[in-house]
PDB file of C-alpha atoms in Angstrom:
ATOM      1  CA  ARG A 156      80.247 108.379  89.976  1.00  0.00           C
ATOM      2  CA  PRO A 157      83.762 109.564  89.127  1.00  0.00           C
ATOM      3  CA  SER A 158      84.438 106.386  87.134  1.00  0.00           C
ATOM      4  CA  THR A 159      81.475 107.021  84.831  1.00  0.00           C
ATOM      5  CA  VAL A 160      82.535 110.622  84.315  1.00  0.00           C
ATOM      6  CA  MET A 161      86.085 109.501  83.545  1.00  0.00           C
ATOM      7  CA  ASP A 162      84.807 106.991  80.978  1.00  0.00           C
ATOM      8  CA  ARG A 163      82.505 109.477  79.248  1.00  0.00           C
ATOM      9  CA  HIS A 164      84.946 112.391  79.124  1.00  0.00           C
ATOM     10  CA  LEU A 165      88.312 110.723  78.542  1.00  0.00           C
ATOM     11  CA  ASN A 166      89.542 113.469  76.212  1.00  0.00           C
ATOM     12  CA  VAL A 167      88.748 116.358  78.569  1.00  0.00           C
ATOM     13  CA  PRO A 168      91.831 116.878  80.750  1.00  0.00           C
ATOM     14  CA  GLY A 169      90.085 119.141  83.264  1.00  0.00           C
ATOM     15  CA  ILE A 170      87.448 116.506  83.968  1.00  0.00           C
ATOM     16  CA  GLN A 171      90.068 113.757  84.220  1.00  0.00           C
ATOM     17  CA  ALA A 172      92.100 115.845  86.671  1.00  0.00           C
ATOM     18  CA  MET A 173      89.108 116.594  88.892  1.00  0.00           C
ATOM     19  CA  ALA A 174      87.931 112.972  88.797  1.00  0.00           C
ATOM     20  CA  CYS A 175      91.402 111.814  89.889  1.00  0.00           C
ATOM     21  CA  TRP A 176      91.283 114.421  92.633  1.00  0.00           C
ATOM     22  CA  SER A 177      87.964 113.041  93.900  1.00  0.00           C
ATOM     23  CA  LEU A 178      89.493 109.561  94.090  1.00  0.00           C
ATOM     24  CA  VAL A 179      92.116 110.881  96.525  1.00  0.00           C
ATOM     25  CA  ASN A 180      89.450 111.337  99.178  1.00  0.00           C
ATOM     26  CA  PHE A 181      87.597 108.113  98.385  1.00  0.00           C
ATOM     27  CA  ALA A 182      90.829 106.138  98.770  1.00  0.00           C
ATOM     28  CA  LEU A 183      91.231 107.376 102.345  1.00  0.00           C
ATOM     29  CA  SER A 184      88.431 105.031 103.392  1.00  0.00           C
ATOM     30  CA  SER A 185      89.477 101.372 103.231  1.00  0.00           C
ATOM     31  CA  THR A 186      85.958 100.318 102.217  1.00  0.00           C
ATOM     32  CA  CYS A 187      85.830 102.866  99.404  1.00  0.00           C
ATOM     33  CA  LYS A 188      89.387 102.068  98.351  1.00  0.00           C
ATOM     34  CA  THR A 189      88.578  98.357  98.090  1.00  0.00           C
ATOM     35  CA  LEU A 190      85.563  99.167  95.943  1.00  0.00           C
ATOM     36  CA  LEU A 191      87.609 101.545  93.767  1.00  0.00           C
ATOM     37  CA  VAL A 192      90.250  98.893  93.171  1.00  0.00           C
ATOM     38  CA  GLU A 193      87.597  96.264  92.378  1.00  0.00           C
ATOM     39  CA  LYS A 194      85.860  98.657  89.969  1.00  0.00           C
ATOM     40  CA  LYS A 195      89.135  99.396  88.144  1.00  0.00           C
ATOM     41  CA  GLY A 196      89.683 102.858  89.629  1.00  0.00           C
ATOM     42  CA  VAL A 197      93.458 102.441  89.338  1.00  0.00           C
ATOM     43  CA  ASP A 198      93.068 101.574  85.660  1.00  0.00           C
ATOM     44  CA  ARG A 199      91.050 104.745  85.082  1.00  0.00           C
ATOM     45  CA  VAL A 200      93.687 106.890  86.771  1.00  0.00           C
ATOM     46  CA  LEU A 201      96.404 105.251  84.675  1.00  0.00           C
ATOM     47  CA  ARG A 202      94.339 105.715  81.514  1.00  0.00           C
ATOM     48  CA  ALA A 203      93.865 109.421  82.291  1.00  0.00           C
ATOM     49  CA  MET A 204      97.604 109.788  82.856  1.00  0.00           C
ATOM     50  CA  GLU A 205      98.384 107.959  79.614  1.00  0.00           C
ATOM     51  CA  THR A 206      95.844 109.968  77.609  1.00  0.00           C
ATOM     52  CA  HIS A 207      97.098 113.319  78.943  1.00  0.00           C
ATOM     53  CA  PRO A 208     100.858 112.891  79.501  1.00  0.00           C
ATOM     54  CA  ASN A 209     101.585 116.612  79.149  1.00  0.00           C
ATOM     55  CA  GLU A 210      98.761 117.911  81.368  1.00  0.00           C
ATOM     56  CA  LEU A 211     100.260 118.875  84.706  1.00  0.00           C
ATOM     57  CA  GLN A 212      96.986 118.707  86.638  1.00  0.00           C
ATOM     58  CA  VAL A 213      96.061 115.249  85.329  1.00  0.00           C
ATOM     59  CA  GLN A 214      99.509 113.917  86.186  1.00  0.00           C
ATOM     60  CA  PHE A 215      99.681 115.587  89.607  1.00  0.00           C
ATOM     61  CA  ARG A 216      96.206 114.532  90.683  1.00  0.00           C
ATOM     62  CA  GLY A 217      96.634 111.070  89.201  1.00  0.00           C
ATOM     63  CA  LEU A 218      99.785 110.582  91.268  1.00  0.00           C
ATOM     64  CA  PHE A 219      98.007 111.923  94.331  1.00  0.00           C
ATOM     65  CA  ALA A 220      95.219 109.355  93.864  1.00  0.00           C
ATOM     66  CA  LEU A 221      97.727 106.537  93.384  1.00  0.00           C
ATOM     67  CA  ILE A 222      99.489 107.318  96.681  1.00  0.00           C
ATOM     68  CA  ASN A 223      96.671 105.659  98.610  1.00  0.00           C
ATOM     69  CA  LEU A 224      95.350 103.339  95.924  1.00  0.00           C
ATOM     70  CA  VAL A 225      98.615 101.358  95.709  1.00  0.00           C
ATOM     71  CA  VAL A 226      98.804 100.637  99.439  1.00  0.00           C
ATOM     72  CA  PRO A 227      97.649  97.033  99.871  1.00  0.00           C
ATOM     73  CA  ASP A 228      94.714  96.223 102.107  1.00  0.00           C
ATOM     74  CA  THR A 229      96.331  92.932 103.053  1.00  0.00           C
ATOM     75  CA  PRO A 230     100.050  92.217 103.471  1.00  0.00           C
ATOM     76  CA  GLY A 231     101.733  90.914 100.334  1.00  0.00           C
ATOM     77  CA  GLN A 232      98.966  92.096  98.024  1.00  0.00           C
ATOM     78  CA  GLN A 233     100.210  93.525  94.728  1.00  0.00           C
ATOM     79  CA  PRO A 234      98.434  95.774  92.262  1.00  0.00           C
ATOM     80  CA  ASP A 235      97.278  93.918  89.160  1.00  0.00           C
ATOM     81  CA  ASN A 236      99.048  96.342  86.860  1.00  0.00           C
ATOM     82  CA  LEU A 237     102.253  97.035  88.777  1.00  0.00           C
ATOM     83  CA  GLU A 238     104.509  97.568  85.753  1.00  0.00           C
ATOM     84  CA  ILE A 239     102.071 100.059  84.216  1.00  0.00           C
ATOM     85  CA  ILE A 240     101.749 101.939  87.505  1.00  0.00           C
ATOM     86  CA  ILE A 241     105.517 102.250  87.787  1.00  0.00           C
ATOM     87  CA  GLU A 242     105.807 103.308  84.134  1.00  0.00           C
ATOM     88  CA  ARG A 243     103.158 106.054  84.498  1.00  0.00           C
ATOM     89  CA  VAL A 244     104.697 107.352  87.720  1.00  0.00           C
ATOM     90  CA  LEU A 245     108.178 107.511  86.224  1.00  0.00           C
ATOM     91  CA  THR A 246     106.898 109.130  83.031  1.00  0.00           C
ATOM     92  CA  ALA A 247     105.058 111.818  84.993  1.00  0.00           C
ATOM     93  CA  MET A 248     108.119 112.490  87.145  1.00  0.00           C
ATOM     94  CA  TYR A 249     110.384 112.626  84.105  1.00  0.00           C
ATOM     95  CA  ASN A 250     108.074 114.925  82.118  1.00  0.00           C
ATOM     96  CA  PHE A 251     107.544 117.265  85.068  1.00  0.00           C
ATOM     97  CA  MET A 252     110.861 117.028  86.902  1.00  0.00           C
ATOM     98  CA  HIS A 253     110.761 120.822  87.172  1.00  0.00           C
ATOM     99  CA  GLN A 254     107.578 120.605  89.319  1.00  0.00           C
ATOM    100  CA  PRO A 255     108.691 119.724  92.862  1.00  0.00           C
ATOM    101  CA  MET A 256     105.191 119.005  94.196  1.00  0.00           C
ATOM    102  CA  LEU A 257     104.496 116.519  91.406  1.00  0.00           C
ATOM    103  CA  VAL A 258     107.880 114.838  91.843  1.00  0.00           C
ATOM    104  CA  ASN A 259     107.176 114.642  95.577  1.00  0.00           C
ATOM    105  CA  ARG A 260     103.893 112.791  94.925  1.00  0.00           C
ATOM    106  CA  GLY A 261     105.620 110.448  92.502  1.00  0.00           C
ATOM    107  CA  CYS A 262     108.214 109.608  95.153  1.00  0.00           C
ATOM    108  CA  LEU A 263     105.422 108.840  97.615  1.00  0.00           C
ATOM    109  CA  VAL A 264     103.728 106.446  95.168  1.00  0.00           C
ATOM    110  CA  LEU A 265     107.026 104.642  94.576  1.00  0.00           C
ATOM    111  CA  GLN A 266     107.708 104.512  98.310  1.00  0.00           C
ATOM    112  CA  ASN A 267     104.294 102.986  98.961  1.00  0.00           C
ATOM    113  CA  LEU A 268     104.950 100.410  96.260  1.00  0.00           C
ATOM    114  CA  SER A 269     108.341  99.616  97.805  1.00  0.00           C
ATOM    115  CA  LEU A 270     106.692  98.695 101.117  1.00  0.00           C
ATOM    116  CA  ASN A 271     105.861  95.328  99.538  1.00  0.00           C
ATOM    117  CA  ASP A 272     109.043  93.273  99.062  1.00  0.00           C
ATOM    118  CA  LEU A 273     107.459  91.567  96.048  1.00  0.00           C
ATOM    119  CA  ASN A 274     107.434  94.927  94.236  1.00  0.00           C
ATOM    120  CA  TYR A 275     111.105  95.641  94.777  1.00  0.00           C
ATOM    121  CA  ALA A 276     112.344  93.650  91.777  1.00  0.00           C
ATOM    122  CA  HIS A 277     109.913  95.510  89.511  1.00  0.00           C
ATOM    123  CA  LEU A 278     111.084  98.860  90.861  1.00  0.00           C
ATOM    124  CA  LYS A 279     114.718  97.893  90.402  1.00  0.00           C
ATOM    125  CA  ARG A 280     114.193  96.820  86.762  1.00  0.00           C
ATOM    126  CA  SER A 281     112.225  99.972  85.964  1.00  0.00           C
ATOM    127  CA  GLY A 282     115.055 102.430  86.392  1.00  0.00           C
ATOM    128  CA  ALA A 283     113.266 104.121  89.291  1.00  0.00           C
ATOM    129  CA  LYS A 284     116.511 104.486  91.233  1.00  0.00           C
ATOM    130  CA  GLU A 285     118.091 106.696  88.573  1.00  0.00           C
ATOM    131  CA  LEU A 286     115.053 108.965  88.422  1.00  0.00           C
ATOM    132  CA  LEU A 287     114.869 109.115  92.228  1.00  0.00           C
ATOM    133  CA  LEU A 288     118.527 110.162  92.322  1.00  0.00           C
ATOM    134  CA  GLN A 289     117.769 112.887  89.793  1.00  0.00           C
ATOM    135  CA  ALA A 290     114.827 114.032  91.949  1.00  0.00           C
ATOM    136  CA  LEU A 291     117.054 114.112  95.031  1.00  0.00           C
ATOM    137  CA  VAL A 292     119.664 116.235  93.293  1.00  0.00           C
ATOM    138  CA  LYS A 293     117.066 118.644  91.903  1.00  0.00           C
ATOM    139  CA  HIS A 294     114.667 118.925  94.868  1.00  0.00           C
ATOM    140  CA  GLY A 295     116.080 117.068  97.879  1.00  0.00           C
ATOM    141  CA  VAL A 296     117.636 120.130  99.506  1.00  0.00           C
ATOM    142  CA  SER A 297     114.337 122.031  99.613  1.00  0.00           C
ATOM    143  CA  ASP A 298     111.911 119.130 100.147  1.00  0.00           C
ATOM    144  CA  SER A 299     112.568 116.941 103.172  1.00  0.00           C
ATOM    145  CA  MET A 300     109.562 114.667 102.490  1.00  0.00           C
ATOM    146  CA  LEU A 301     110.783 113.999  98.957  1.00  0.00           C
ATOM    147  CA  LYS A 302     114.255 113.298 100.316  1.00  0.00           C
ATOM    148  CA  GLN A 303     112.890 110.853 102.880  1.00  0.00           C
ATOM    149  CA  SER A 304     110.584 108.984 100.482  1.00  0.00           C
ATOM    150  CA  ALA A 305     113.167 108.808  97.683  1.00  0.00           C
ATOM    151  CA  ARG A 306     115.821 107.423 100.022  1.00  0.00           C
ATOM    152  CA  ALA A 307     113.378 104.951 101.580  1.00  0.00           C
ATOM    153  CA  THR A 308     112.431 103.669  98.134  1.00  0.00           C
ATOM    154  CA  MET A 309     116.020 103.160  96.979  1.00  0.00           C
TER     155      MET A 309
END
């Protein structure tokens, strides 16, 4: 199981990146996603991102996993650790603002979080808008998906 591997090899960035990557596909299935959330899959992704803040692949693949993991299965459902999710996403985007694909994935996570009105206040307090504006200026001309998700989130 990816979660066991992530727990045993926390300090190995390559393993953390590949485990996050495997969660991307699991989260496409609602049954698997529910199980991942129940078994603290989001927490493991966040822990990997926190442990390896300067590892591009961990951050990129962690964001990619979060895109689907943060979408609620039922309307109005919020992630247990919303503030930490937002913090990790913004940190990854800030640290790797020069990487358009990573910033794109961060915008998608924030957009998915913004789909729940209950999350909006948290996003507003976090300073996400300022970072999204920075992303738009830096990458919006060349990345229409980033432009769309950043604007939708603001």
